[in-house]
């Protein structure tokens, strides 16, 4: 069951095109999920899986932009999965919600209808904070959503590789200082990487990377010009505002 209404907020995304419920405490979705959706390429009729979907923000934002995708939202936390299911229904979006650990084995995925080589596109926002540099939250769900274990990235990439068809596309977001780990994880079975650094503001190091990878791809890796989220006064840039409001996409979605 969804928690008491006092513990739930309803928030607007994509300039009000989506209204989604999420927990007041614990992990709360924000810009990362919307940027991930805006970086994901998909077409009507394709099967798309959002791994670690939380309350469904990234997957549902993609479905709002690309009508007719066959969307599955995979989430380990039953309460968040129930919120994702309710959010899809409330916004009139057809989506299957699956309660499943992304690190589960192939049999568990197949049992839930996610067999090998069965998916056209995967998007994911794995837990990526380095536990050696970030104090874990006392809130268990928030801790799970934020902190990466040593094997987290490899396990999530492995799950995506297993369910994607040949030439299927994985899009992910990760912290920028972990880009070497991302490239290493994707070296097994993926190629044709396109990397978009995301900067909080001009003149500062990137804080995130958005990465597009093709299963079995052979094209050279491309490093795209960085995305600056804010102008000097810390106000969102016009181009970024259009993305966050669902009126534009990022270059990775146009690859």
PDB file of N, CA and C in Angstrom, residues 138-180:
ATOM      1  N   UNK A 138      20.765   7.765   7.195  1.00  0.00           N
ATOM      2  CA  UNK A 138      20.121   6.808   8.106  1.00  0.00           C
ATOM      3  C   UNK A 138      18.828   6.237   7.532  1.00  0.00           C
ATOM      4  N   UNK A 139      18.248   6.905   6.542  1.00  0.00           N
ATOM      5  CA  UNK A 139      17.073   6.393   5.861  1.00  0.00           C
ATOM      6  C   UNK A 139      17.522   5.280   4.915  1.00  0.00           C
ATOM      7  N   UNK A 140      17.061   4.058   5.155  1.00  0.00           N
ATOM      8  CA  UNK A 140      17.557   2.902   4.407  1.00  0.00           C
ATOM      9  C   UNK A 140      17.294   3.032   2.911  1.00  0.00           C
ATOM     10  N   UNK A 141      16.107   3.492   2.547  1.00  0.00           N
ATOM     11  CA  UNK A 141      15.787   3.610   1.128  1.00  0.00           C
ATOM     12  C   UNK A 141      16.668   4.651   0.452  1.00  0.00           C
ATOM     13  N   UNK A 142      16.893   5.765   1.134  1.00  0.00           N
ATOM     14  CA  UNK A 142      17.751   6.811   0.575  1.00  0.00           C
ATOM     15  C   UNK A 142      19.181   6.305   0.448  1.00  0.00           C
ATOM     16  N   UNK A 143      19.657   5.546   1.462  1.00  0.00           N
ATOM     17  CA  UNK A 143      20.996   4.982   1.445  1.00  0.00           C
ATOM     18  C   UNK A 143      21.155   4.050   0.240  1.00  0.00           C
ATOM     19  N   UNK A 144      20.175   3.183   0.024  1.00  0.00           N
ATOM     20  CA  UNK A 144      20.224   2.241  -1.092  1.00  0.00           C
ATOM     21  C   UNK A 144      20.207   2.961  -2.431  1.00  0.00           C
ATOM     22  N   UNK A 145      19.430   4.034  -2.520  1.00  0.00           N
ATOM     23  CA  UNK A 145      19.280   4.754  -3.786  1.00  0.00           C
ATOM     24  C   UNK A 145      20.507   5.573  -4.143  1.00  0.00           C
ATOM     25  N   UNK A 146      21.325   5.953  -3.150  1.00  0.00           N
ATOM     26  CA  UNK A 146      22.405   6.902  -3.408  1.00  0.00           C
ATOM     27  C   UNK A 146      23.791   6.286  -3.459  1.00  0.00           C
ATOM     28  N   UNK A 147      24.101   5.324  -2.581  1.00  0.00           N
ATOM     29  CA  UNK A 147      25.476   4.855  -2.435  1.00  0.00           C
ATOM     30  C   UNK A 147      25.751   3.617  -3.279  1.00  0.00           C
ATOM     31  N   UNK A 148      26.851   3.678  -4.031  1.00  0.00           N
ATOM     32  CA  UNK A 148      27.250   2.567  -4.884  1.00  0.00           C
ATOM     33  C   UNK A 148      28.224   1.661  -4.140  1.00  0.00           C
ATOM     34  N   UNK A 149      28.002   0.365  -4.237  1.00  0.00           N
ATOM     35  CA  UNK A 149      28.999  -0.594  -3.781  1.00  0.00           C
ATOM     36  C   UNK A 149      30.007  -0.805  -4.912  1.00  0.00           C
ATOM     37  N   UNK A 150      31.091  -1.502  -4.607  1.00  0.00           N
ATOM     38  CA  UNK A 150      32.130  -1.709  -5.610  1.00  0.00           C
ATOM     39  C   UNK A 150      31.579  -2.368  -6.876  1.00  0.00           C
ATOM     40  N   UNK A 151      30.612  -3.261  -6.703  1.00  0.00           N
ATOM     41  CA  UNK A 151      30.115  -4.030  -7.843  1.00  0.00           C
ATOM     42  C   UNK A 151      28.878  -3.419  -8.495  1.00  0.00           C
ATOM     43  N   UNK A 152      28.372  -2.293  -7.961  1.00  0.00           N
ATOM     44  CA  UNK A 152      27.092  -1.766  -8.429  1.00  0.00           C
ATOM     45  C   UNK A 152      27.063  -1.515  -9.932  1.00  0.00           C
ATOM     46  N   UNK A 153      27.995  -0.727 -10.421  1.00  0.00           N
ATOM     47  CA  UNK A 153      27.950  -0.335 -11.831  1.00  0.00           C
ATOM     48  C   UNK A 153      28.073  -1.543 -12.749  1.00  0.00           C
ATOM     49  N   UNK A 154      29.030  -2.425 -12.479  1.00  0.00           N
ATOM     50  CA  UNK A 154      29.200  -3.604 -13.323  1.00  0.00           C
ATOM     51  C   UNK A 154      27.954  -4.480 -13.322  1.00  0.00           C
ATOM     52  N   UNK A 155      27.327  -4.631 -12.146  1.00  0.00           N
ATOM     53  CA  UNK A 155      26.134  -5.474 -12.054  1.00  0.00           C
ATOM     54  C   UNK A 155      24.976  -4.881 -12.850  1.00  0.00           C
ATOM     55  N   UNK A 156      24.780  -3.576 -12.765  1.00  0.00           N
ATOM     56  CA  UNK A 156      23.685  -2.944 -13.497  1.00  0.00           C
ATOM     57  C   UNK A 156      23.929  -2.982 -15.004  1.00  0.00           C
ATOM     58  N   UNK A 157      25.172  -2.716 -15.425  1.00  0.00           N
ATOM     59  CA  UNK A 157      25.490  -2.776 -16.848  1.00  0.00           C
ATOM     60  C   UNK A 157      25.310  -4.201 -17.365  1.00  0.00           C
ATOM     61  N   UNK A 158      25.704  -5.184 -16.561  1.00  0.00           N
ATOM     62  CA  UNK A 158      25.534  -6.583 -16.953  1.00  0.00           C
ATOM     63  C   UNK A 158      24.054  -6.911 -17.165  1.00  0.00           C
ATOM     64  N   UNK A 159      23.195  -6.436 -16.271  1.00  0.00           N
ATOM     65  CA  UNK A 159      21.762  -6.684 -16.404  1.00  0.00           C
ATOM     66  C   UNK A 159      21.221  -6.065 -17.686  1.00  0.00           C
ATOM     67  N   UNK A 160      21.656  -4.841 -17.980  1.00  0.00           N
ATOM     68  CA  UNK A 160      21.210  -4.176 -19.208  1.00  0.00           C
ATOM     69  C   UNK A 160      21.700  -4.926 -20.440  1.00  0.00           C
ATOM     70  N   UNK A 161      22.957  -5.344 -20.415  1.00  0.00           N
ATOM     71  CA  UNK A 161      23.526  -6.071 -21.563  1.00  0.00           C
ATOM     72  C   UNK A 161      22.771  -7.371 -21.819  1.00  0.00           C
ATOM     73  N   UNK A 162      22.379  -8.046 -20.764  1.00  0.00           N
ATOM     74  CA  UNK A 162      21.700  -9.329 -20.903  1.00  0.00           C
ATOM     75  C   UNK A 162      20.333  -9.185 -21.563  1.00  0.00           C
ATOM     76  N   UNK A 163      19.574  -8.176 -21.195  1.00  0.00           N
ATOM     77  CA  UNK A 163      18.206  -8.064 -21.721  1.00  0.00           C
ATOM     78  C   UNK A 163      18.130  -7.314 -23.042  1.00  0.00           C
ATOM     79  N   UNK A 164      19.159  -6.547 -23.396  1.00  0.00           N
ATOM     80  CA  UNK A 164      19.118  -5.791 -24.643  1.00  0.00           C
ATOM     81  C   UNK A 164      19.334  -6.690 -25.851  1.00  0.00           C
ATOM     82  N   UNK A 165      18.624  -6.367 -26.913  1.00  0.00           N
ATOM     83  CA  UNK A 165      18.872  -7.012 -28.187  1.00  0.00           C
ATOM     84  C   UNK A 165      20.195  -6.511 -28.769  1.00  0.00           C
ATOM     85  N   UNK A 166      20.738  -7.213 -29.757  1.00  0.00           N
ATOM     86  CA  UNK A 166      21.896  -6.719 -30.481  1.00  0.00           C
ATOM     87  C   UNK A 166      21.558  -5.358 -31.093  1.00  0.00           C
ATOM     88  N   UNK A 167      22.451  -4.410 -30.924  1.00  0.00           N
ATOM     89  CA  UNK A 167      22.269  -3.018 -31.355  1.00  0.00           C
ATOM     90  C   UNK A 167      21.262  -2.261 -30.492  1.00  0.00           C
ATOM     91  N   UNK A 168      20.801  -2.884 -29.393  1.00  0.00           N
ATOM     92  CA  UNK A 168      19.982  -2.149 -28.440  1.00  0.00           C
ATOM     93  C   UNK A 168      20.820  -1.084 -27.734  1.00  0.00           C
ATOM     94  N   UNK A 169      20.157  -0.091 -27.200  1.00  0.00           N
ATOM     95  CA  UNK A 169      20.848   1.084 -26.664  1.00  0.00           C
ATOM     96  C   UNK A 169      20.636   1.217 -25.156  1.00  0.00           C
ATOM     97  N   UNK A 170      21.742   1.426 -24.451  1.00  0.00           N
ATOM     98  CA  UNK A 170      21.722   1.720 -23.021  1.00  0.00           C
ATOM     99  C   UNK A 170      22.065   3.192 -22.823  1.00  0.00           C
ATOM    100  N   UNK A 171      21.276   3.889 -22.026  1.00  0.00           N
ATOM    101  CA  UNK A 171      21.568   5.268 -21.646  1.00  0.00           C
ATOM    102  C   UNK A 171      21.617   5.327 -20.133  1.00  0.00           C
ATOM    103  N   UNK A 172      22.698   5.914 -19.595  1.00  0.00           N
ATOM    104  CA  UNK A 172      22.830   5.981 -18.138  1.00  0.00           C
ATOM    105  C   UNK A 172      23.400   7.319 -17.712  1.00  0.00           C
ATOM    106  N   UNK A 173      23.207   7.622 -16.429  1.00  0.00           N
ATOM    107  CA  UNK A 173      23.786   8.815 -15.827  1.00  0.00           C
ATOM    108  C   UNK A 173      24.631   8.365 -14.639  1.00  0.00           C
ATOM    109  N   UNK A 174      25.787   9.008 -14.468  1.00  0.00           N
ATOM    110  CA  UNK A 174      26.738   8.642 -13.413  1.00  0.00           C
ATOM    111  C   UNK A 174      27.483   9.899 -12.984  1.00  0.00           C
ATOM    112  N   UNK A 175      28.157   9.828 -11.850  1.00  0.00           N
ATOM    113  CA  UNK A 175      28.940  10.984 -11.411  1.00  0.00           C
ATOM    114  C   UNK A 175      30.156  11.142 -12.330  1.00  0.00           C
ATOM    115  N   UNK A 176      30.525  12.377 -12.607  1.00  0.00           N
ATOM    116  CA  UNK A 176      31.555  12.639 -13.608  1.00  0.00           C
ATOM    117  C   UNK A 176      32.915  12.091 -13.208  1.00  0.00           C
ATOM    118  N   UNK A 177      33.248  12.102 -11.915  1.00  0.00           N
ATOM    119  CA  UNK A 177      34.578  11.617 -11.529  1.00  0.00           C
ATOM    120  C   UNK A 177      34.687  10.105 -11.600  1.00  0.00           C
ATOM    121  N   UNK A 178      33.593   9.426 -11.947  1.00  0.00           N
ATOM    122  CA  UNK A 178      33.626   7.980 -12.130  1.00  0.00           C
ATOM    123  C   UNK A 178      33.569   7.561 -13.586  1.00  0.00           C
ATOM    124  N   UNK A 179      33.914   8.475 -14.506  1.00  0.00           N
ATOM    125  CA  UNK A 179      33.788   8.181 -15.930  1.00  0.00           C
ATOM    126  C   UNK A 179      34.668   7.000 -16.346  1.00  0.00           C
ATOM    127  N   UNK A 180      35.847   6.860 -15.725  1.00  0.00           N
ATOM    128  CA  UNK A 180      36.718   5.731 -16.073  1.00  0.00           C
ATOM    129  C   UNK A 180      36.041   4.400 -15.744  1.00  0.00           C
TER     130      UNK A 180
END
